[in-house]
């Protein structure tokens, strides 16, 4: 146990020392010399130095940075057991699982916070939390779930599957990949530790002027999000170079599985736009620690500028979340419809169209913020235009379903639910894009419903489709199909029961981000809360299924779905080098129902196709 | 080898002179009508010179490793 | 970034490293663009008359010149001229220090003229500070390359660390190419 955790413990120790030196010690020294060192600054420097200490301890120093100083590296002993999941390991499959487990853990934490919120909202008046406590729970739920939504697909499934699907031995920069992952635990620690220093109550969007003056917890949130941003940027660059440069011979751009394309598109967004989030939050931090006047109202700052910069990232961010979900859902749909993906090229065009348009739609979040009037119409037009490329993705899903013969296993059920949920999420989005309707809907539960239909109903349902689909590849074992179906129907019904009434509540005046509401809205909130509890309980089925199947499920074999793409043409789980010999790709990825068509020819040792 | 190096160092010096000249132009451009646009154009030109001649941006278009 | 113990990069790996660094630079450019945009969004093209123009021009010249010496350092090592590489790297480092000293001098003056709490001071201090941190990190990397180079580490077939650091250094210069008119010339 200690042997397994040794690097992590070392990282924690170095991190604590780093925090102490960079925070309290430095601040104490400056104060002793008669200078001033605000507590906010102490937290920020401590958190940054602490993160560096954590990284050094957890393996960056021993396995990487020593080389910069001409010192011999000290790699940890090779280990095939579960121990390697606690190490600074460069195998993309190990990193994928590290991401998946970490962010599923955070997903359940965020879910528990949502349950807390729904408990408070069950009846009018205050039940469980204080007003400020509710704000903190709401803010933490928001940022934790945003982090999960950004990282779990790209970091988890993207890492695990993309190199396999393009026939590569690993990512282009394996150590940077490990760095991307090991930057995320400090993020989680800081977000939770922020509660110890007053938490923060400005929501995940951290709008100034409030975020420029509230409790010090805000500082930890800002540092955490900036570090998370660094991790996303490095991950995005890694995916771009990997997909551009590490493809197996014959794997042309037009032969890549659609999931790989979606990861490529999402990485394009994340490596550019994440900087605007970092910048906007750094400006808030500068206002707080350096007395600057970006947004601080009393010093003549302009808070609306924050909203422009923030959404310049954060609207593309929802496409960073949803694009890999599109790819995974289409992947599952085409394999389980046993037919080539309908309109493959149009989908790729749709992905790139979303990438292009996503940078010019941000201000639809600011229709009610007092931004210049002339921005309203263009932003309305660009936002609605984005439904065209999104529609291409959607039509491809429908076309594939119409032309295929459906095999209704659990992954396919979740993918079909994605079609339904995303339809509702997309259609309700139009009302938010329209200035005339959005002026009334803004800041109501209508927006909450829309957002959760797209991100939870869209992304998370696609995530479960993908998790069930790739589970046999990742674990080498088959999950319990019966429990999978129970989980599906439970989640699908409870999800719609929870979030559909939110549209009604929003239209009837239920404001978002509030802990209390008029008694007239009691019935719909009671219904929503009960449905949310049921929804939350459903995930226990998933958890039970995945854990027990991993331990004692039946062996799955290399290719239980008889799928054509490369990741299924190697053993489950794949060997460290992925393929015994580099596969040669000879055709498109989805060769179902086409006589004599083949996707790839595997090397002499690799022909273990199921 | 020596002549190639000398030639490349000369190219670098020429680019540097061009950058200095553009910087001098910037001083005057700041007082022209539409200064912001002029400054943006000149800065973009300087950036392009640095990217192409100093950072060898066209390496990315060339054959692998060249 | 530099790995003395590692074998030489293959042409394929070298291209990947270059592409990765370029993407990183583009991403960094986005960060600078956000701060530059905030300057115009917050206060348009206003500029205080008290700016120390000679000093601003001097540090700009120092940084431009350092790009030339960095270029010469990389070109020298690429053609096997180790002495030229070391000499030019040292010049680059020296100019980096000149630039940083100049920025500190600017800051000392600016604290009285337009402190961080004012609208111009906000953009001035954050842009020069953000850029200064990049100069500082670039200088540290240059120092590393210099020390490794002095121990005979690089050669004409194996100088990716030099190339990478020099590219980053040029990017720092490019960032200043946009920051300088933004802070000193517009308005």
CSV table of C-alpha atoms in Angstrom, one decimal, chain A residues 32-369:
chain,number,residue,atom,x,y,z
A,32,UNK,CA,8.4,41.0,9.1
A,33,UNK,CA,10.4,43.3,6.9
A,34,UNK,CA,7.6,45.8,7.1
A,35,UNK,CA,6.0,45.2,3.7
A,36,UNK,CA,2.4,44.3,3.0
A,37,UNK,CA,1.4,41.0,1.6
A,38,UNK,CA,-2.3,40.5,1.2
A,39,UNK,CA,-3.7,37.1,2.3
A,40,UNK,CA,-5.1,36.7,-1.2
A,41,UNK,CA,-1.6,36.9,-2.6
A,42,UNK,CA,-0.3,34.5,0.0
A,43,UNK,CA,-2.9,32.0,-1.1
A,44,UNK,CA,-2.1,32.5,-4.7
A,45,UNK,CA,1.7,32.2,-4.5
A,46,UNK,CA,1.3,29.3,-2.0
A,47,UNK,CA,-1.0,27.4,-4.3
A,48,UNK,CA,1.3,27.9,-7.3
A,49,UNK,CA,4.5,26.9,-5.6
A,50,UNK,CA,2.6,24.1,-3.9
A,51,UNK,CA,1.5,22.8,-7.3
A,52,UNK,CA,5.1,22.9,-8.5
A,53,UNK,CA,6.2,21.0,-5.4
A,54,UNK,CA,3.5,18.4,-5.9
A,55,UNK,CA,4.6,17.9,-9.5
A,56,UNK,CA,8.2,17.6,-8.5
A,57,UNK,CA,7.4,15.1,-5.8
A,58,UNK,CA,5.0,13.0,-7.8
A,59,UNK,CA,7.7,12.2,-10.5
A,60,UNK,CA,8.5,15.2,-12.7
A,61,UNK,CA,11.8,15.7,-10.9
A,62,UNK,CA,12.9,12.1,-10.8
A,63,UNK,CA,11.8,11.0,-14.2
A,64,UNK,CA,12.2,14.1,-16.2
A,65,UNK,CA,13.5,17.4,-14.8
A,66,UNK,CA,16.8,15.9,-13.5
A,67,UNK,CA,17.8,15.5,-17.1
A,68,UNK,CA,17.6,19.3,-17.6
A,69,UNK,CA,20.4,19.7,-15.1
A,70,UNK,CA,22.5,16.9,-16.6
A,71,UNK,CA,21.7,14.5,-13.7
A,72,UNK,CA,20.8,10.9,-14.3
A,73,UNK,CA,17.1,10.1,-14.2
A,74,UNK,CA,15.7,7.9,-11.5
A,75,UNK,CA,12.7,6.1,-13.0
A,76,UNK,CA,10.4,4.2,-10.7
A,77,UNK,CA,10.8,0.4,-11.0
A,78,UNK,CA,8.6,-1.0,-13.8
A,79,UNK,CA,5.3,-2.3,-12.5
A,80,UNK,CA,2.5,-4.1,-14.2
A,81,UNK,CA,0.1,-4.1,-11.3
A,82,UNK,CA,-2.4,-1.5,-10.1
A,83,UNK,CA,0.6,0.4,-8.7
A,84,UNK,CA,1.3,2.0,-12.0
A,85,UNK,CA,-1.9,4.0,-11.8
A,86,UNK,CA,-0.4,6.0,-8.9
A,87,UNK,CA,2.8,6.8,-10.9
A,88,UNK,CA,3.9,9.5,-13.2
A,89,UNK,CA,3.5,7.0,-16.1
A,90,UNK,CA,3.7,7.8,-19.8
A,91,UNK,CA,1.5,5.0,-21.2
A,92,UNK,CA,-1.5,6.7,-22.7
A,93,UNK,CA,-3.7,3.9,-21.6
A,94,UNK,CA,-2.7,4.2,-18.0
A,95,UNK,CA,-3.2,8.0,-18.2
A,96,UNK,CA,-6.6,7.5,-19.8
A,97,UNK,CA,-7.7,5.3,-16.9
A,98,UNK,CA,-6.2,7.8,-14.4
A,99,UNK,CA,-8.3,10.5,-15.9
A,100,UNK,CA,-11.4,8.4,-16.1
A,101,UNK,CA,-11.3,7.3,-12.5
A,102,UNK,CA,-10.3,10.7,-11.1
A,103,UNK,CA,-13.0,12.5,-13.0
A,104,UNK,CA,-15.7,9.9,-12.4
A,105,UNK,CA,-14.9,10.5,-8.7
A,106,UNK,CA,-15.4,14.2,-9.2
A,107,UNK,CA,-18.5,13.6,-11.2
A,108,UNK,CA,-20.0,11.8,-8.2
A,109,UNK,CA,-18.8,14.6,-5.9
A,110,UNK,CA,-20.5,17.1,-8.2
A,111,UNK,CA,-23.6,15.0,-8.3
A,112,UNK,CA,-23.7,14.8,-4.5
A,113,UNK,CA,-23.5,18.6,-4.4
A,114,UNK,CA,-26.4,18.7,-6.8
A,115,UNK,CA,-28.4,16.5,-4.5
A,116,UNK,CA,-27.6,18.9,-1.7
A,117,UNK,CA,-29.0,21.8,-3.8
A,118,UNK,CA,-32.1,19.9,-4.7
A,119,UNK,CA,-32.7,19.1,-1.0
A,120,UNK,CA,-32.5,22.8,-0.2
A,121,UNK,CA,-34.8,23.6,-3.2
A,122,UNK,CA,-37.4,20.9,-2.3
A,123,UNK,CA,-39.6,23.4,-0.5
A,124,UNK,CA,-39.8,27.2,-0.4
A,125,UNK,CA,-37.9,28.8,2.5
A,126,UNK,CA,-34.6,27.5,3.9
A,127,UNK,CA,-34.2,23.9,4.9
A,128,UNK,CA,-30.6,22.7,5.1
A,129,UNK,CA,-28.2,25.4,4.1
A,130,UNK,CA,-27.6,29.1,4.7
A,131,UNK,CA,-28.1,31.5,1.8
A,132,UNK,CA,-24.3,31.8,1.5
A,133,UNK,CA,-23.8,28.1,2.0
A,134,UNK,CA,-26.2,27.5,-0.9
A,135,UNK,CA,-24.2,29.8,-3.1
A,136,UNK,CA,-21.0,28.0,-2.3
A,137,UNK,CA,-22.5,24.6,-3.0
A,138,UNK,CA,-23.9,25.9,-6.3
A,139,UNK,CA,-20.6,27.4,-7.3
A,140,UNK,CA,-18.7,24.3,-6.4
A,141,UNK,CA,-21.1,22.0,-8.2
A,142,UNK,CA,-20.8,24.2,-11.3
A,143,UNK,CA,-17.0,24.3,-11.5
A,144,UNK,CA,-16.5,20.7,-10.6
A,145,UNK,CA,-18.9,19.6,-13.2
A,146,UNK,CA,-17.4,21.9,-15.8
A,147,UNK,CA,-14.0,20.4,-15.1
A,148,UNK,CA,-15.4,16.9,-15.4
A,149,UNK,CA,-17.2,17.8,-18.7
A,150,UNK,CA,-14.0,19.3,-20.2
A,151,UNK,CA,-11.6,16.6,-19.0
A,152,UNK,CA,-13.4,13.3,-18.8
A,153,UNK,CA,-13.9,12.8,-22.6
A,154,UNK,CA,-10.6,14.3,-23.9
A,155,UNK,CA,-8.4,13.3,-21.0
A,156,UNK,CA,-10.1,9.9,-20.3
A,157,UNK,CA,-11.5,8.3,-23.4
A,158,UNK,CA,-9.5,10.5,-25.8
A,159,UNK,CA,-6.2,9.5,-24.2
A,160,UNK,CA,-7.2,5.9,-24.1
A,161,UNK,CA,-8.7,5.5,-27.5
A,162,UNK,CA,-7.2,8.0,-29.9
A,163,UNK,CA,-3.7,6.5,-30.2
A,164,UNK,CA,-5.3,3.0,-30.5
A,165,UNK,CA,-7.8,4.2,-33.1
A,166,UNK,CA,-5.1,5.8,-35.3
A,167,UNK,CA,-2.7,2.8,-34.9
A,168,UNK,CA,-0.1,4.8,-32.9
A,169,UNK,CA,2.1,3.3,-30.2
A,170,UNK,CA,1.5,6.3,-27.9
A,171,UNK,CA,0.8,10.0,-27.8
A,172,UNK,CA,3.3,12.3,-29.5
A,173,UNK,CA,4.5,13.7,-26.2
A,174,UNK,CA,4.0,11.0,-23.6
A,175,UNK,CA,5.6,12.9,-20.7
A,176,UNK,CA,3.6,16.0,-21.4
A,177,UNK,CA,0.6,13.8,-21.4
A,178,UNK,CA,1.5,12.6,-17.9
A,179,UNK,CA,2.1,16.2,-16.8
A,180,UNK,CA,-1.4,17.1,-18.1
A,181,UNK,CA,-2.9,14.5,-15.9
A,182,UNK,CA,-0.9,15.1,-12.7
A,183,UNK,CA,-1.8,18.8,-12.9
A,184,UNK,CA,-5.4,17.9,-12.2
A,185,UNK,CA,-5.3,16.5,-8.6
A,186,UNK,CA,-4.1,19.9,-7.2
A,187,UNK,CA,-7.0,21.5,-9.0
A,188,UNK,CA,-9.4,19.2,-7.1
A,189,UNK,CA,-7.6,19.8,-3.8
A,190,UNK,CA,-7.7,23.6,-4.3
A,191,UNK,CA,-11.4,23.7,-5.2
A,192,UNK,CA,-12.2,21.8,-2.1
A,193,UNK,CA,-9.7,23.6,0.1
A,194,UNK,CA,-11.3,26.9,-0.9
A,195,UNK,CA,-14.1,26.0,1.5
A,196,UNK,CA,-11.6,26.3,4.4
A,197,UNK,CA,-10.9,30.0,3.5
A,198,UNK,CA,-14.5,31.1,3.1
A,199,UNK,CA,-15.4,29.4,-0.2
A,200,UNK,CA,-16.6,31.5,-3.0
A,201,UNK,CA,-20.1,32.4,-3.9
A,202,UNK,CA,-19.9,33.9,-7.4
A,203,UNK,CA,-20.9,30.8,-9.3
A,204,UNK,CA,-18.6,28.9,-11.8
A,205,UNK,CA,-18.6,32.0,-14.0
A,206,UNK,CA,-17.0,34.1,-11.2
A,207,UNK,CA,-18.4,37.4,-12.5
A,208,UNK,CA,-16.9,40.5,-11.1
A,209,UNK,CA,-17.5,42.9,-9.4
A,210,UNK,CA,-18.5,40.2,-6.8
A,211,UNK,CA,-15.5,38.0,-7.5
A,212,UNK,CA,-13.2,40.9,-7.1
A,213,UNK,CA,-14.2,41.5,-3.5
A,214,UNK,CA,-15.6,38.3,-2.0
A,215,UNK,CA,-14.0,35.7,0.3
A,216,UNK,CA,-10.4,34.5,-0.3
A,217,UNK,CA,-11.8,31.1,-1.5
A,218,UNK,CA,-12.2,32.8,-4.8
A,219,UNK,CA,-8.4,33.1,-5.1
A,220,UNK,CA,-8.0,29.3,-4.8
A,221,UNK,CA,-10.7,28.8,-7.4
A,222,UNK,CA,-8.9,31.1,-9.8
A,223,UNK,CA,-5.6,29.5,-9.4
A,224,UNK,CA,-7.2,26.0,-9.7
A,225,UNK,CA,-9.0,27.0,-12.9
A,226,UNK,CA,-5.9,28.5,-14.4
A,227,UNK,CA,-3.8,25.4,-13.6
A,228,UNK,CA,-6.6,23.3,-15.0
A,229,UNK,CA,-6.4,25.5,-18.1
A,230,UNK,CA,-2.7,24.8,-18.5
A,231,UNK,CA,-3.5,21.1,-18.3
A,232,UNK,CA,-6.1,21.4,-21.0
A,233,UNK,CA,-3.9,23.4,-23.3
A,234,UNK,CA,-1.0,20.9,-23.0
A,235,UNK,CA,-3.5,18.1,-23.6
A,236,UNK,CA,-5.0,19.9,-26.6
A,237,UNK,CA,-1.5,20.4,-28.2
A,238,UNK,CA,-0.7,16.8,-27.6
A,239,UNK,CA,-3.8,15.6,-29.3
A,240,UNK,CA,-3.3,17.9,-32.3
A,241,UNK,CA,0.3,16.7,-32.9
A,242,UNK,CA,-0.6,13.1,-32.2
A,243,UNK,CA,-3.5,13.1,-34.7
A,244,UNK,CA,-1.6,15.1,-37.3
A,245,UNK,CA,1.6,13.1,-37.0
A,246,UNK,CA,1.3,9.7,-35.4
A,247,UNK,CA,-1.3,8.0,-37.7
A,248,UNK,CA,-0.5,4.5,-38.9
A,249,UNK,CA,0.6,4.1,-42.6
A,250,UNK,CA,-2.5,4.4,-44.8
A,251,UNK,CA,-4.6,6.2,-42.1
A,252,UNK,CA,-5.4,9.2,-44.2
A,253,UNK,CA,-7.4,12.1,-42.7
A,254,UNK,CA,-10.5,10.7,-44.5
A,255,UNK,CA,-10.1,7.2,-43.0
A,256,UNK,CA,-9.9,8.4,-39.4
A,257,UNK,CA,-12.8,7.2,-37.1
A,258,UNK,CA,-15.2,10.0,-36.4
A,259,UNK,CA,-14.3,10.1,-32.7
A,260,UNK,CA,-10.7,10.9,-33.6
A,261,UNK,CA,-12.0,13.8,-35.7
A,262,UNK,CA,-14.1,15.1,-32.9
A,263,UNK,CA,-11.1,15.0,-30.5
A,264,UNK,CA,-9.1,16.9,-33.1
A,265,UNK,CA,-11.8,19.6,-33.4
A,266,UNK,CA,-12.2,19.9,-29.6
A,267,UNK,CA,-8.4,20.1,-29.2
A,268,UNK,CA,-8.3,23.0,-31.7
A,269,UNK,CA,-10.7,24.8,-29.5
A,270,UNK,CA,-9.1,24.0,-26.2
A,271,UNK,CA,-5.5,25.0,-27.1
A,272,UNK,CA,-6.5,28.5,-28.3
A,273,UNK,CA,-9.5,29.5,-26.3
A,274,UNK,CA,-8.5,28.3,-22.9
A,275,UNK,CA,-6.1,31.2,-22.7
A,276,UNK,CA,-9.0,33.6,-22.6
A,277,UNK,CA,-10.4,32.0,-19.5
A,278,UNK,CA,-7.0,32.1,-17.9
A,279,UNK,CA,-6.6,35.7,-18.9
A,280,UNK,CA,-10.0,36.8,-17.6
A,281,UNK,CA,-9.5,35.1,-14.3
A,282,UNK,CA,-5.9,36.4,-14.0
A,283,UNK,CA,-7.3,39.9,-14.4
A,284,UNK,CA,-9.7,39.3,-11.5
A,285,UNK,CA,-6.7,38.0,-9.5
A,286,UNK,CA,-4.7,41.1,-10.4
A,287,UNK,CA,-7.6,43.2,-9.2
A,288,UNK,CA,-7.6,41.4,-5.9
A,289,UNK,CA,-3.9,41.0,-5.2
A,290,UNK,CA,-2.2,43.9,-7.0
A,291,UNK,CA,-4.9,46.6,-6.6
A,292,UNK,CA,-5.5,46.8,-10.3
A,293,UNK,CA,-8.7,48.2,-11.8
A,294,UNK,CA,-9.8,45.8,-14.5
A,295,UNK,CA,-13.2,45.1,-13.0
A,296,UNK,CA,-13.1,46.5,-9.5
A,297,UNK,CA,-16.0,48.9,-9.6
A,298,UNK,CA,-14.8,51.3,-6.9
A,299,UNK,CA,-11.5,51.8,-8.9
A,300,UNK,CA,-13.3,52.5,-12.2
A,301,UNK,CA,-13.1,49.0,-13.7
A,302,UNK,CA,-15.6,47.8,-16.3
A,303,UNK,CA,-17.0,44.4,-15.2
A,304,UNK,CA,-18.7,43.9,-18.6
A,305,UNK,CA,-15.3,43.4,-20.2
A,306,UNK,CA,-14.8,40.3,-18.0
A,307,UNK,CA,-18.0,38.9,-19.5
A,308,UNK,CA,-16.7,39.4,-23.0
A,309,UNK,CA,-13.4,37.7,-22.4
A,310,UNK,CA,-14.8,35.0,-20.2
A,311,UNK,CA,-17.4,33.9,-22.7
A,312,UNK,CA,-14.9,34.2,-25.5
A,313,UNK,CA,-13.5,31.1,-23.9
A,314,UNK,CA,-16.5,29.6,-22.2
A,315,UNK,CA,-18.8,29.4,-25.1
A,316,UNK,CA,-16.2,27.5,-27.2
A,317,UNK,CA,-15.7,25.5,-24.0
A,318,UNK,CA,-19.1,23.9,-24.3
A,319,UNK,CA,-18.0,22.7,-27.7
A,320,UNK,CA,-14.8,21.3,-26.2
A,321,UNK,CA,-17.2,19.3,-24.0
A,322,UNK,CA,-19.8,18.3,-26.6
A,323,UNK,CA,-17.6,17.7,-29.7
A,324,UNK,CA,-16.0,14.5,-28.4
A,325,UNK,CA,-19.5,13.5,-27.2
A,326,UNK,CA,-20.7,13.9,-30.8
A,327,UNK,CA,-17.9,11.8,-32.0
A,328,UNK,CA,-18.4,9.1,-29.5
A,329,UNK,CA,-22.1,8.9,-30.0
A,330,UNK,CA,-21.7,8.7,-33.8
A,331,UNK,CA,-19.0,6.0,-33.3
A,332,UNK,CA,-21.4,3.9,-31.2
A,333,UNK,CA,-24.3,4.5,-33.5
A,334,UNK,CA,-22.5,3.5,-36.6
A,335,UNK,CA,-21.0,0.3,-35.0
A,336,UNK,CA,-24.3,-0.7,-33.5
A,337,UNK,CA,-26.3,0.1,-36.6
A,338,UNK,CA,-23.9,-2.1,-38.6
A,339,UNK,CA,-23.7,0.4,-41.4
A,340,UNK,CA,-21.1,3.0,-42.5
A,341,UNK,CA,-21.5,6.4,-40.9
A,342,UNK,CA,-23.9,8.4,-43.0
A,343,UNK,CA,-22.4,11.5,-44.6
A,344,UNK,CA,-19.0,11.1,-42.9
A,345,UNK,CA,-17.5,14.1,-44.8
A,346,UNK,CA,-20.4,16.3,-43.8
A,347,UNK,CA,-19.9,15.5,-40.2
A,348,UNK,CA,-16.2,16.4,-40.4
A,349,UNK,CA,-17.2,19.6,-42.1
A,350,UNK,CA,-19.8,20.1,-39.3
A,351,UNK,CA,-17.2,19.7,-36.6
A,352,UNK,CA,-14.8,22.1,-38.3
A,353,UNK,CA,-17.8,24.5,-38.9
A,354,UNK,CA,-18.5,24.4,-35.2
A,355,UNK,CA,-14.9,25.2,-34.4
A,356,UNK,CA,-15.0,28.1,-36.8
A,357,UNK,CA,-18.3,29.6,-35.6
A,358,UNK,CA,-17.7,29.0,-31.9
A,359,UNK,CA,-15.3,31.9,-31.7
A,360,UNK,CA,-17.9,34.5,-32.9
A,361,UNK,CA,-20.9,33.6,-30.8
A,362,UNK,CA,-19.8,34.5,-27.3
A,363,UNK,CA,-21.9,37.6,-26.6
A,364,UNK,CA,-25.2,35.7,-26.7
A,365,UNK,CA,-24.4,35.2,-23.0
A,366,UNK,CA,-24.5,38.9,-22.5
A,367,UNK,CA,-27.7,40.0,-24.1
A,368,UNK,CA,-28.9,41.3,-20.7
A,369,UNK,CA,-25.5,42.6,-19.5
